[in-house]
Amino acid sequence: MVVSYIVSHSAMALLLVLSSSLQALVVAAASAAAAGGRPPPAMFVFGDSTLDVGNNNYLPGPDVPRANKPYYGIDFPGSLPTGRFSNGYNIADYLAKSMGFASSPPPYLSLAPSTSRLVLTPRGNGVSYASGGAGILDSTNAGNNIPLSKQVQYFKSTKSQMATKLGSRATNLLLSNSVFLFSVGSNDLFVFATAQASESQNKSAAEQQRDVATLYTSLISNYSATITELHAMGARKFGIINVGLLGCVPAARLSSHGATGACLDGLNELASGLDDALASLLASLASRLPGFVYSLADYYGLSAATFEDPAASGYTDVADACCGGGRLGAEADCLPNATVCSNRDQHAFWDRVHPCQRGTMLAAQNFYDSRPGRYTAPINFKQLAYTSL
């Protein structure tokens, strides 16, 4: 049963991270710091469409995924489509507000043409490099997004210009106290699962399992290299959101056999395996990188609890897309000619793959201020934000 598997996954992942005595010390220190520390000076955002606030609007090409048309942004102030893959705000927005910022960090590509803006903005709230369709691997949806490796290069350019204008000492101090937010990996798994499905008839079960193991190795290796490189450039505080229940998004349900639109267990298991590997990676990095502090948000576990008891979160529909068309609202994209539900706050999903605004708000609330060990480990995002280094 999907739910029982999910719950066991969540418990295993959190226990794995909490097992180290070093992490216990981090929890104690972070709790004390959160009680009297200062808010972070900036937030730097990396990842995919779950965090993108408009970078893809600046990318050329007809195949770039963009959220720059109605009905995206219908619940954003002014009902404006901003490039967020949501009917309103996204998780980055709500986390930024929780950390005391007036707004989410703006997209890097909106700032890059102006050196002065690129330098001044990080002093105000940070920069977002997140890009819809991006993956941990460069090959994921290649050519139609800003892959994670390029996002890191954009940050390197940002830091260089900051150091030139502000000086290395001031820049390093700002970066060491800033939060580096990540949500990435879903697109890599979607692409892999699609390819594996088309090749399944030609491969044995053992060969398919070896492919999965190879994929995990590549993803974790790249994730590790990314965090290590950012740490070398001065990043210390990392907020990492793991991969949620990919098999339960409307687009995945649409592919399931039968008329019920059930979750795809295989895709959920693929996400679960990556999440376990990610938890192990972060615990390892914490023991090796000086000053490295992190909070791992369990989007998988939160989604599991939500789908097990939708009414507890105020949902009446956790299967259909609010904006789209056809079966489950997932046979058509969210475009100006799409059908849009009126009870958006009661829908878990906005379009074929993305949550509604209210869902992102609930996720941000849980990641920011819930009891550590519930949906975050070893500390929550609030403790991470206020930790003084």
mmCIF file of C-alpha atoms in Angstrom:
data_model
loop_
_atom_site.group_PDB
_atom_site.id
_atom_site.type_symbol
_atom_site.label_atom_id
_atom_site.label_comp_id
_atom_site.label_asym_id
_atom_site.label_seq_id
_atom_site.Cartn_x
_atom_site.Cartn_y
_atom_site.Cartn_z
ATOM 1 C CA MET A 1 0.000 0.000 0.000
ATOM 2 C CA VAL A 2 1.446 3.390 -0.972
ATOM 3 C CA VAL A 3 0.752 5.170 2.318
ATOM 4 C CA SER A 4 2.309 2.533 4.554
ATOM 5 C CA TYR A 5 5.435 2.507 2.395
ATOM 6 C CA ILE A 6 5.623 6.305 2.553
ATOM 7 C CA VAL A 7 5.399 6.453 6.320
ATOM 8 C CA SER A 8 8.177 3.903 6.751
ATOM 9 C CA HIS A 9 10.332 5.847 4.301
ATOM 10 C CA SER A 10 9.865 9.082 6.224
ATOM 11 C CA ALA A 11 10.725 7.508 9.556
ATOM 12 C CA MET A 12 13.826 5.818 8.156
ATOM 13 C CA ALA A 13 15.111 8.992 6.535
ATOM 14 C CA LEU A 14 14.661 11.095 9.655
ATOM 15 C CA LEU A 15 16.135 8.482 11.978
ATOM 16 C CA LEU A 16 19.159 8.193 9.709
ATOM 17 C CA VAL A 17 19.873 11.901 9.960
ATOM 18 C CA LEU A 18 19.179 12.153 13.686
ATOM 19 C CA SER A 19 21.393 9.217 14.604
ATOM 20 C CA SER A 20 24.615 11.207 14.823
ATOM 21 C CA SER A 21 25.576 12.763 18.144
ATOM 22 C CA LEU A 22 27.026 15.637 16.149
ATOM 23 C CA GLN A 23 23.565 16.417 14.827
ATOM 24 C CA ALA A 24 22.185 16.399 18.366
ATOM 25 C CA LEU A 25 24.652 19.142 19.234
ATOM 26 C CA VAL A 26 23.592 21.077 16.154
ATOM 27 C CA VAL A 27 19.965 20.874 17.262
ATOM 28 C CA ALA A 28 20.779 22.253 20.695
ATOM 29 C CA ALA A 29 22.921 25.054 19.312
ATOM 30 C CA ALA A 30 20.369 25.986 16.675
ATOM 31 C CA SER A 31 17.535 26.062 19.208
ATOM 32 C CA ALA A 32 19.491 28.456 21.384
ATOM 33 C CA ALA A 33 20.433 30.593 18.397
ATOM 34 C CA ALA A 34 16.844 30.751 17.156
ATOM 35 C CA ALA A 35 15.771 32.121 20.505
ATOM 36 C CA GLY A 36 18.039 35.157 20.275
ATOM 37 C CA GLY A 37 19.769 35.214 16.900
ATOM 38 C CA ARG A 38 19.428 37.556 13.964
ATOM 39 C CA PRO A 39 17.467 36.862 10.775
ATOM 40 C CA PRO A 40 19.535 35.934 7.714
ATOM 41 C CA PRO A 41 20.757 38.823 5.533
ATOM 42 C CA ALA A 42 19.811 37.038 2.294
ATOM 43 C CA MET A 43 18.453 33.862 0.731
ATOM 44 C CA PHE A 44 19.946 32.293 -2.382
ATOM 45 C CA VAL A 45 17.608 29.925 -4.199
ATOM 46 C CA PHE A 46 18.522 26.951 -6.407
ATOM 47 C CA GLY A 47 16.332 24.373 -8.080
ATOM 48 C CA ASP A 48 13.402 23.807 -10.398
ATOM 49 C CA SER A 49 9.875 25.059 -11.062
ATOM 50 C CA THR A 50 8.816 24.572 -7.444
ATOM 51 C CA LEU A 51 10.994 27.588 -6.585
ATOM 52 C CA ASP A 52 11.287 29.464 -9.914
ATOM 53 C CA VAL A 53 10.056 33.061 -9.628
ATOM 54 C CA GLY A 54 10.558 33.978 -13.272
ATOM 55 C CA ASN A 55 14.010 33.017 -14.565
ATOM 56 C CA ASN A 56 12.520 30.996 -17.403
ATOM 57 C CA ASN A 57 10.751 34.099 -18.715
ATOM 58 C CA TYR A 58 14.186 35.329 -19.835
ATOM 59 C CA LEU A 59 15.274 32.147 -21.614
ATOM 60 C CA PRO A 60 14.933 31.915 -25.414
ATOM 61 C CA GLY A 61 13.371 29.014 -27.288
ATOM 62 C CA PRO A 62 9.881 27.676 -27.965
ATOM 63 C CA ASP A 63 10.287 24.617 -25.715
ATOM 64 C CA VAL A 64 11.252 26.462 -22.530
ATOM 65 C CA PRO A 65 8.558 25.858 -19.884
ATOM 66 C CA ARG A 66 7.100 29.212 -18.857
ATOM 67 C CA ALA A 67 4.334 30.317 -16.536
ATOM 68 C CA ASN A 68 3.916 33.741 -18.084
ATOM 69 C CA LYS A 69 0.313 33.401 -19.267
ATOM 70 C CA PRO A 70 -3.079 33.207 -17.536
ATOM 71 C CA TYR A 71 -4.239 31.433 -15.553
ATOM 72 C CA TYR A 72 -0.900 31.333 -13.766
ATOM 73 C CA GLY A 73 -0.840 34.080 -11.164
ATOM 74 C CA ILE A 74 -4.621 34.354 -10.957
ATOM 75 C CA ASP A 75 -4.346 34.691 -7.158
ATOM 76 C CA PHE A 76 -1.112 36.713 -7.211
ATOM 77 C CA PRO A 77 -1.556 40.414 -6.366
ATOM 78 C CA GLY A 78 -3.016 42.022 -9.485
ATOM 79 C CA SER A 79 -3.729 38.540 -10.929
ATOM 80 C CA LEU A 80 -0.424 38.746 -12.798
ATOM 81 C CA PRO A 81 1.388 35.747 -14.316
ATOM 82 C CA THR A 82 4.908 36.257 -12.939
ATOM 83 C CA GLY A 83 6.679 33.124 -14.091
ATOM 84 C CA ARG A 84 5.772 31.213 -10.935
ATOM 85 C CA PHE A 85 4.272 27.796 -11.692
ATOM 86 C CA SER A 86 1.385 28.478 -9.357
ATOM 87 C CA ASN A 87 -1.908 30.288 -9.097
ATOM 88 C CA GLY A 88 -0.095 32.666 -6.741
ATOM 89 C CA TYR A 89 2.963 32.422 -4.542
ATOM 90 C CA ASN A 90 5.310 29.427 -4.261
ATOM 91 C CA ILE A 91 7.316 27.811 -1.451
ATOM 92 C CA ALA A 92 10.279 30.171 -1.887
ATOM 93 C CA ASP A 93 7.948 33.141 -1.425
ATOM 94 C CA TYR A 94 6.460 31.861 1.809
ATOM 95 C CA LEU A 95 9.800 30.791 3.240
ATOM 96 C CA ALA A 96 11.261 34.210 2.424
ATOM 97 C CA LYS A 97 8.401 35.944 4.224
ATOM 98 C CA SER A 98 8.773 33.626 7.204
ATOM 99 C CA MET A 99 12.438 34.590 7.422
ATOM 100 C CA GLY A 100 11.556 38.268 7.563
ATOM 101 C CA PHE A 101 12.056 39.336 3.953
ATOM 102 C CA ALA A 102 9.510 41.620 2.322
ATOM 103 C CA SER A 103 9.471 39.408 -0.759
ATOM 104 C CA SER A 104 11.104 36.421 -2.375
ATOM 105 C CA PRO A 105 14.533 36.972 -3.981
ATOM 106 C CA PRO A 106 14.153 38.092 -7.615
ATOM 107 C CA PRO A 107 15.253 35.987 -10.593
ATOM 108 C CA TYR A 108 18.939 36.237 -11.456
ATOM 109 C CA LEU A 109 18.283 36.805 -15.145
ATOM 110 C CA SER A 110 16.269 39.925 -14.323
ATOM 111 C CA LEU A 111 19.283 41.358 -12.487
ATOM 112 C CA ALA A 112 22.244 40.141 -14.550
ATOM 113 C CA PRO A 113 22.200 43.006 -17.115
ATOM 114 C CA SER A 114 22.817 45.488 -14.273
ATOM 115 C CA THR A 115 25.936 44.986 -12.148
ATOM 116 C CA SER A 116 24.706 47.458 -9.542
ATOM 117 C CA ARG A 117 21.376 45.654 -9.106
ATOM 118 C CA LEU A 118 23.103 42.283 -8.934
ATOM 119 C CA VAL A 119 25.299 43.579 -6.117
ATOM 120 C CA LEU A 120 22.674 45.534 -4.195
ATOM 121 C CA THR A 121 19.881 42.962 -4.325
ATOM 122 C CA PRO A 122 21.694 40.254 -2.311
ATOM 123 C CA ARG A 123 22.075 42.822 0.454
ATOM 124 C CA GLY A 124 18.303 43.237 0.481
ATOM 125 C CA ASN A 125 16.906 39.724 0.193
ATOM 126 C CA GLY A 126 19.073 37.555 -2.098
ATOM 127 C CA VAL A 127 18.878 36.101 -5.604
ATOM 128 C CA SER A 128 16.966 33.206 -7.159
ATOM 129 C CA TYR A 129 18.643 31.007 -9.759
ATOM 130 C CA ALA A 130 15.850 28.372 -9.840
ATOM 131 C CA SER A 131 14.572 27.377 -13.269
ATOM 132 C CA GLY A 132 11.500 25.409 -14.328
ATOM 133 C CA GLY A 133 12.460 22.053 -15.838
ATOM 134 C CA ALA A 134 15.957 22.096 -14.328
ATOM 135 C CA GLY A 135 17.576 18.991 -12.939
ATOM 136 C CA ILE A 136 20.589 17.933 -10.943
ATOM 137 C CA LEU A 137 21.999 16.546 -14.185
ATOM 138 C CA ASP A 138 22.850 18.798 -17.132
ATOM 139 C CA SER A 139 21.191 16.309 -19.473
ATOM 140 C CA THR A 140 17.758 16.701 -17.873
ATOM 141 C CA ASN A 141 15.546 18.670 -20.294
ATOM 142 C CA ALA A 142 18.784 19.992 -21.780
ATOM 143 C CA GLY A 143 18.653 23.344 -23.537
ATOM 144 C CA ASN A 144 15.332 24.426 -22.038
ATOM 145 C CA ASN A 145 16.316 25.538 -18.544
ATOM 146 C CA ILE A 146 19.177 26.625 -16.323
ATOM 147 C CA PRO A 147 20.637 23.332 -15.029
ATOM 148 C CA LEU A 148 21.901 23.187 -11.458
ATOM 149 C CA SER A 149 25.547 23.400 -12.513
ATOM 150 C CA LYS A 150 24.882 26.650 -14.392
ATOM 151 C CA GLN A 151 22.896 28.034 -11.486
ATOM 152 C CA VAL A 152 26.016 27.565 -9.370
ATOM 153 C CA GLN A 153 28.101 29.358 -12.012
ATOM 154 C CA TYR A 154 25.639 32.246 -11.933
ATOM 155 C CA PHE A 155 26.049 32.401 -8.171
ATOM 156 C CA LYS A 156 29.831 32.404 -8.596
ATOM 157 C CA SER A 157 29.476 35.423 -10.886
ATOM 158 C CA THR A 158 27.214 37.081 -8.340
ATOM 159 C CA LYS A 159 29.738 36.565 -5.564
ATOM 160 C CA SER A 160 32.587 37.868 -7.716
ATOM 161 C CA GLN A 161 30.747 41.101 -8.438
ATOM 162 C CA MET A 162 29.737 41.463 -4.801
ATOM 163 C CA ALA A 163 33.342 41.011 -3.685
ATOM 164 C CA THR A 164 34.498 43.675 -6.154
ATOM 165 C CA LYS A 165 31.983 46.203 -4.876
ATOM 166 C CA LEU A 166 31.678 45.301 -1.197
ATOM 167 C CA GLY A 167 35.011 43.660 -0.462
ATOM 168 C CA SER A 168 35.756 40.008 0.233
ATOM 169 C CA ARG A 169 35.327 40.211 3.998
ATOM 170 C CA ALA A 170 31.857 41.787 3.874
ATOM 171 C CA THR A 171 30.779 39.417 1.121
ATOM 172 C CA ASN A 172 31.942 36.312 2.972
ATOM 173 C CA LEU A 173 30.234 37.474 6.161
ATOM 174 C CA LEU A 174 26.967 37.980 4.296
ATOM 175 C CA LEU A 175 27.168 34.588 2.592
ATOM 176 C CA SER A 176 28.042 32.666 5.762
ATOM 177 C CA ASN A 177 24.878 33.907 7.453
ATOM 178 C CA SER A 178 22.579 33.589 4.443
ATOM 179 C CA VAL A 179 20.291 30.653 3.735
ATOM 180 C CA PHE A 180 20.887 28.574 0.598
ATOM 181 C CA LEU A 181 17.583 26.990 -0.396
ATOM 182 C CA PHE A 182 17.320 23.931 -2.676
ATOM 183 C CA SER A 183 14.480 21.989 -4.264
ATOM 184 C CA VAL A 184 15.624 19.862 -7.194
ATOM 185 C CA GLY A 185 15.631 16.272 -8.449
ATOM 186 C CA SER A 186 12.026 15.758 -9.548
ATOM 187 C CA ASN A 187 12.728 16.435 -13.209
ATOM 188 C CA ASP A 188 15.648 14.018 -13.253
ATOM 189 C CA LEU A 189 13.351 11.278 -11.968
ATOM 190 C CA PHE A 190 10.530 12.148 -14.363
ATOM 191 C CA VAL A 191 12.878 11.964 -17.350
ATOM 192 C CA PHE A 192 14.450 8.719 -16.138
ATOM 193 C CA ALA A 193 11.091 7.066 -15.434
ATOM 194 C CA THR A 194 9.772 8.007 -18.866
ATOM 195 C CA ALA A 195 12.836 6.532 -20.568
ATOM 196 C CA GLN A 196 12.763 3.412 -18.405
ATOM 197 C CA ALA A 197 9.093 2.800 -19.237
ATOM 198 C CA SER A 198 9.837 2.840 -22.961
ATOM 199 C CA GLU A 199 12.796 0.477 -22.522
ATOM 200 C CA SER A 200 11.270 -1.891 -19.969
ATOM 201 C CA GLN A 201 10.343 -4.559 -22.518
ATOM 202 C CA ASN A 202 13.961 -4.845 -23.611
ATOM 203 C CA LYS A 203 15.531 -4.999 -20.146
ATOM 204 C CA SER A 204 15.375 -7.493 -17.334
ATOM 205 C CA ALA A 205 14.380 -6.483 -13.816
ATOM 206 C CA ALA A 206 18.012 -6.779 -12.709
ATOM 207 C CA GLU A 207 19.151 -4.473 -15.511
ATOM 208 C CA GLN A 208 16.498 -1.931 -14.586
ATOM 209 C CA GLN A 209 17.618 -2.014 -10.960
ATOM 210 C CA ARG A 210 21.211 -1.425 -12.024
ATOM 211 C CA ASP A 211 20.027 1.576 -14.051
ATOM 212 C CA VAL A 212 18.308 2.961 -10.960
ATOM 213 C CA ALA A 213 21.447 2.492 -8.867
ATOM 214 C CA THR A 214 23.534 4.236 -11.530
ATOM 215 C CA LEU A 215 21.064 7.114 -11.612
ATOM 216 C CA TYR A 216 21.196 7.573 -7.840
ATOM 217 C CA THR A 217 24.987 7.548 -7.913
ATOM 218 C CA SER A 218 25.059 10.268 -10.572
ATOM 219 C CA LEU A 219 22.453 12.416 -8.829
ATOM 220 C CA ILE A 220 24.036 12.212 -5.387
ATOM 221 C CA SER A 221 27.524 12.782 -6.804
ATOM 222 C CA ASN A 222 26.377 15.946 -8.562
ATOM 223 C CA TYR A 223 24.380 17.134 -5.551
ATOM 224 C CA SER A 224 27.425 16.602 -3.339
ATOM 225 C CA ALA A 225 29.680 18.480 -5.756
ATOM 226 C CA THR A 226 27.206 21.375 -5.873
ATOM 227 C CA ILE A 227 26.976 21.769 -2.102
ATOM 228 C CA THR A 228 30.725 21.329 -1.671
ATOM 229 C CA GLU A 229 31.443 24.010 -4.277
ATOM 230 C CA LEU A 230 29.020 26.459 -2.681
ATOM 231 C CA HIS A 231 30.540 25.726 0.724
ATOM 232 C CA ALA A 232 33.980 26.523 -0.707
ATOM 233 C CA MET A 233 32.563 29.864 -1.874
ATOM 234 C CA GLY A 234 31.331 30.710 1.618
ATOM 235 C CA ALA A 235 27.872 29.112 1.964
ATOM 236 C CA ARG A 236 27.244 27.533 5.341
ATOM 237 C CA LYS A 237 23.496 27.253 5.935
ATOM 238 C CA PHE A 238 21.579 24.940 3.598
ATOM 239 C CA GLY A 239 17.823 24.400 3.501
ATOM 240 C CA ILE A 240 17.172 21.300 1.381
ATOM 241 C CA ILE A 241 13.684 20.174 0.314
ATOM 242 C CA ASN A 242 13.590 16.539 -0.743
ATOM 243 C CA VAL A 243 11.562 15.081 -3.626
ATOM 244 C CA GLY A 244 7.865 14.598 -2.947
ATOM 245 C CA LEU A 245 5.370 11.974 -4.108
ATOM 246 C CA LEU A 246 5.975 12.244 -7.838
ATOM 247 C CA GLY A 247 3.725 9.300 -8.521
ATOM 248 C CA CYS A 248 0.732 11.155 -7.102
ATOM 249 C CA VAL A 249 0.811 14.314 -9.239
ATOM 250 C CA PRO A 250 -2.048 14.482 -11.772
ATOM 251 C CA ALA A 251 0.233 13.873 -14.772
ATOM 252 C CA ALA A 252 1.507 10.659 -13.169
ATOM 253 C CA ARG A 253 -1.956 9.511 -12.100
ATOM 254 C CA LEU A 254 -3.071 10.010 -15.690
ATOM 255 C CA SER A 255 -0.567 7.351 -16.734
ATOM 256 C CA SER A 256 -1.768 4.767 -14.231
ATOM 257 C CA HIS A 257 -3.779 1.789 -15.404
ATOM 258 C CA GLY A 258 -7.499 1.792 -14.872
ATOM 259 C CA ALA A 259 -9.972 4.606 -14.453
ATOM 260 C CA THR A 260 -9.225 5.437 -10.818
ATOM 261 C CA GLY A 261 -6.125 7.539 -11.456
ATOM 262 C CA ALA A 262 -4.191 5.886 -8.626
ATOM 263 C CA CYS A 263 -0.696 6.977 -7.664
ATOM 264 C CA LEU A 264 2.184 5.333 -9.536
ATOM 265 C CA ASP A 265 3.953 3.258 -6.882
ATOM 266 C CA GLY A 266 7.098 2.835 -8.977
ATOM 267 C CA LEU A 267 7.621 6.571 -9.335
ATOM 268 C CA ASN A 268 7.048 7.107 -5.619
ATOM 269 C CA GLU A 269 9.574 4.388 -4.823
ATOM 270 C CA LEU A 270 12.066 6.046 -7.155
ATOM 271 C CA ALA A 271 11.632 9.314 -5.249
ATOM 272 C CA SER A 272 11.845 7.534 -1.909
ATOM 273 C CA GLY A 273 15.169 5.945 -2.814
ATOM 274 C CA LEU A 274 16.671 9.270 -3.840
ATOM 275 C CA ASP A 275 15.432 10.904 -0.643
ATOM 276 C CA ASP A 276 17.094 8.242 1.497
ATOM 277 C CA ALA A 277 20.363 8.730 -0.381
ATOM 278 C CA LEU A 278 20.072 12.504 0.034
ATOM 279 C CA ALA A 279 19.605 12.153 3.795
ATOM 280 C CA SER A 280 22.759 10.039 3.977
ATOM 281 C CA LEU A 281 24.685 12.549 1.869
ATOM 282 C CA LEU A 282 23.804 15.514 4.075
ATOM 283 C CA ALA A 283 24.714 13.669 7.261
ATOM 284 C CA SER A 284 28.059 12.810 5.682
ATOM 285 C CA LEU A 285 28.721 16.372 4.532
ATOM 286 C CA ALA A 286 27.933 17.689 8.009
ATOM 287 C CA SER A 287 30.754 15.565 9.401
ATOM 288 C CA ARG A 288 33.243 16.694 6.760
ATOM 289 C CA LEU A 289 32.583 20.350 5.894
ATOM 290 C CA PRO A 290 33.588 22.924 8.544
ATOM 291 C CA GLY A 291 30.682 25.084 9.666
ATOM 292 C CA PHE A 292 28.167 23.222 7.479
ATOM 293 C CA VAL A 293 24.646 23.408 8.927
ATOM 294 C CA TYR A 294 21.514 22.114 7.251
ATOM 295 C CA SER A 295 17.827 21.427 7.533
ATOM 296 C CA LEU A 296 16.359 18.642 5.401
ATOM 297 C CA ALA A 297 12.659 19.171 4.695
ATOM 298 C CA ASP A 298 10.643 16.012 4.133
ATOM 299 C CA TYR A 299 8.249 16.982 1.345
ATOM 300 C CA TYR A 300 7.660 13.273 0.738
ATOM 301 C CA GLY A 301 6.444 12.646 4.268
ATOM 302 C CA LEU A 302 4.329 15.797 4.340
ATOM 303 C CA SER A 303 2.654 14.839 1.074
ATOM 304 C CA ALA A 304 1.997 11.332 2.391
ATOM 305 C CA ALA A 305 0.239 12.656 5.472
ATOM 306 C CA THR A 306 -1.780 15.055 3.336
ATOM 307 C CA PHE A 307 -2.959 12.398 0.908
ATOM 308 C CA GLU A 308 -3.778 9.985 3.732
ATOM 309 C CA ASP A 309 -6.133 12.506 5.345
ATOM 310 C CA PRO A 310 -6.906 15.320 2.872
ATOM 311 C CA ALA A 311 -9.725 16.781 4.978
ATOM 312 C CA ALA A 312 -7.307 17.499 7.822
ATOM 313 C CA SER A 313 -5.557 19.969 5.506
ATOM 314 C CA GLY A 314 -8.812 21.354 4.141
ATOM 315 C CA TYR A 315 -8.631 19.573 0.803
ATOM 316 C CA THR A 316 -11.580 18.126 -1.106
ATOM 317 C CA ASP A 317 -9.466 17.074 -4.114
ATOM 318 C CA VAL A 318 -5.916 15.732 -4.074
ATOM 319 C CA ALA A 319 -5.936 14.056 -7.483
ATOM 320 C CA ASP A 320 -7.143 16.555 -10.100
ATOM 321 C CA ALA A 321 -5.416 19.584 -11.553
ATOM 322 C CA CYS A 322 -7.297 22.804 -10.859
ATOM 323 C CA CYS A 323 -6.183 24.368 -14.163
ATOM 324 C CA GLY A 324 -6.099 22.168 -17.259
ATOM 325 C CA GLY A 325 -8.505 19.932 -19.112
ATOM 326 C CA GLY A 326 -9.621 16.379 -19.768
ATOM 327 C CA ARG A 327 -9.259 13.459 -17.386
ATOM 328 C CA LEU A 328 -7.987 14.554 -13.962
ATOM 329 C CA GLY A 329 -7.509 17.998 -15.535
ATOM 330 C CA ALA A 330 -4.142 16.620 -16.614
ATOM 331 C CA GLU A 331 -4.669 15.991 -20.326
ATOM 332 C CA ALA A 332 -4.141 19.676 -21.129
ATOM 333 C CA ASP A 333 -1.737 22.342 -19.903
ATOM 334 C CA CYS A 334 -2.791 25.348 -17.878
ATOM 335 C CA LEU A 335 -3.292 27.918 -20.635
ATOM 336 C CA PRO A 336 -5.674 30.834 -21.286
ATOM 337 C CA ASN A 337 -8.221 28.417 -22.797
ATOM 338 C CA ALA A 338 -8.051 25.944 -19.892
ATOM 339 C CA THR A 339 -10.771 25.094 -17.401
ATOM 340 C CA VAL A 340 -10.108 26.564 -13.945
ATOM 341 C CA CYS A 341 -11.669 25.400 -10.690
ATOM 342 C CA SER A 342 -13.231 27.984 -8.405
ATOM 343 C CA ASN A 343 -12.289 26.312 -5.104
ATOM 344 C CA ARG A 344 -8.547 26.578 -5.562
ATOM 345 C CA ASP A 345 -7.732 26.472 -1.848
ATOM 346 C CA GLN A 346 -9.387 23.057 -1.649
ATOM 347 C CA HIS A 347 -7.278 21.564 -4.453
ATOM 348 C CA ALA A 348 -3.847 20.130 -3.731
ATOM 349 C CA PHE A 349 -2.704 20.629 -7.326
ATOM 350 C CA TRP A 350 -2.810 23.708 -9.499
ATOM 351 C CA ASP A 351 -1.715 22.195 -12.815
ATOM 352 C CA ARG A 352 -0.493 18.813 -14.052
ATOM 353 C CA VAL A 353 2.478 18.712 -11.655
ATOM 354 C CA HIS A 354 2.571 21.772 -9.387
ATOM 355 C CA PRO A 355 0.802 22.442 -6.076
ATOM 356 C CA CYS A 356 -1.715 25.193 -5.549
ATOM 357 C CA GLN A 357 -0.675 28.316 -3.669
ATOM 358 C CA ARG A 358 -2.276 27.157 -0.425
ATOM 359 C CA GLY A 359 -0.341 23.894 -0.609
ATOM 360 C CA THR A 360 2.942 25.759 -0.869
ATOM 361 C CA MET A 361 1.967 27.912 2.089
ATOM 362 C CA LEU A 362 1.227 24.850 4.228
ATOM 363 C CA ALA A 363 4.493 23.228 3.161
ATOM 364 C CA ALA A 364 6.482 26.358 4.007
ATOM 365 C CA GLN A 365 4.816 26.604 7.416
ATOM 366 C CA ASN A 366 5.675 22.998 8.235
ATOM 367 C CA PHE A 367 9.251 23.285 7.017
ATOM 368 C CA TYR A 368 9.857 26.564 8.801
ATOM 369 C CA ASP A 369 8.412 26.069 12.236
ATOM 370 C CA SER A 370 7.278 22.490 12.877
ATOM 371 C CA ARG A 371 8.864 20.332 15.529
ATOM 372 C CA PRO A 372 12.228 19.015 14.274
ATOM 373 C CA GLY A 373 11.860 15.332 13.488
ATOM 374 C CA ARG A 374 8.357 15.735 12.123
ATOM 375 C CA TYR A 375 8.971 17.147 8.653
ATOM 376 C CA THR A 376 12.494 18.541 9.100
ATOM 377 C CA ALA A 377 15.763 17.150 10.414
ATOM 378 C CA PRO A 378 17.967 17.692 12.309
ATOM 379 C CA ILE A 379 16.587 21.246 12.772
ATOM 380 C CA ASN A 380 13.763 23.209 11.176
ATOM 381 C CA PHE A 381 14.200 26.100 8.754
ATOM 382 C CA LYS A 382 13.604 28.702 11.446
ATOM 383 C CA GLN A 383 16.434 27.319 13.536
ATOM 384 C CA LEU A 384 18.584 27.195 10.412
ATOM 385 C CA ALA A 385 17.806 30.807 9.533
ATOM 386 C CA TYR A 386 18.642 32.114 13.002
ATOM 387 C CA THR A 387 21.751 30.016 13.602
ATOM 388 C CA SER A 388 24.733 32.315 14.143
ATOM 389 C CA LEU A 389 28.063 31.184 12.738
#
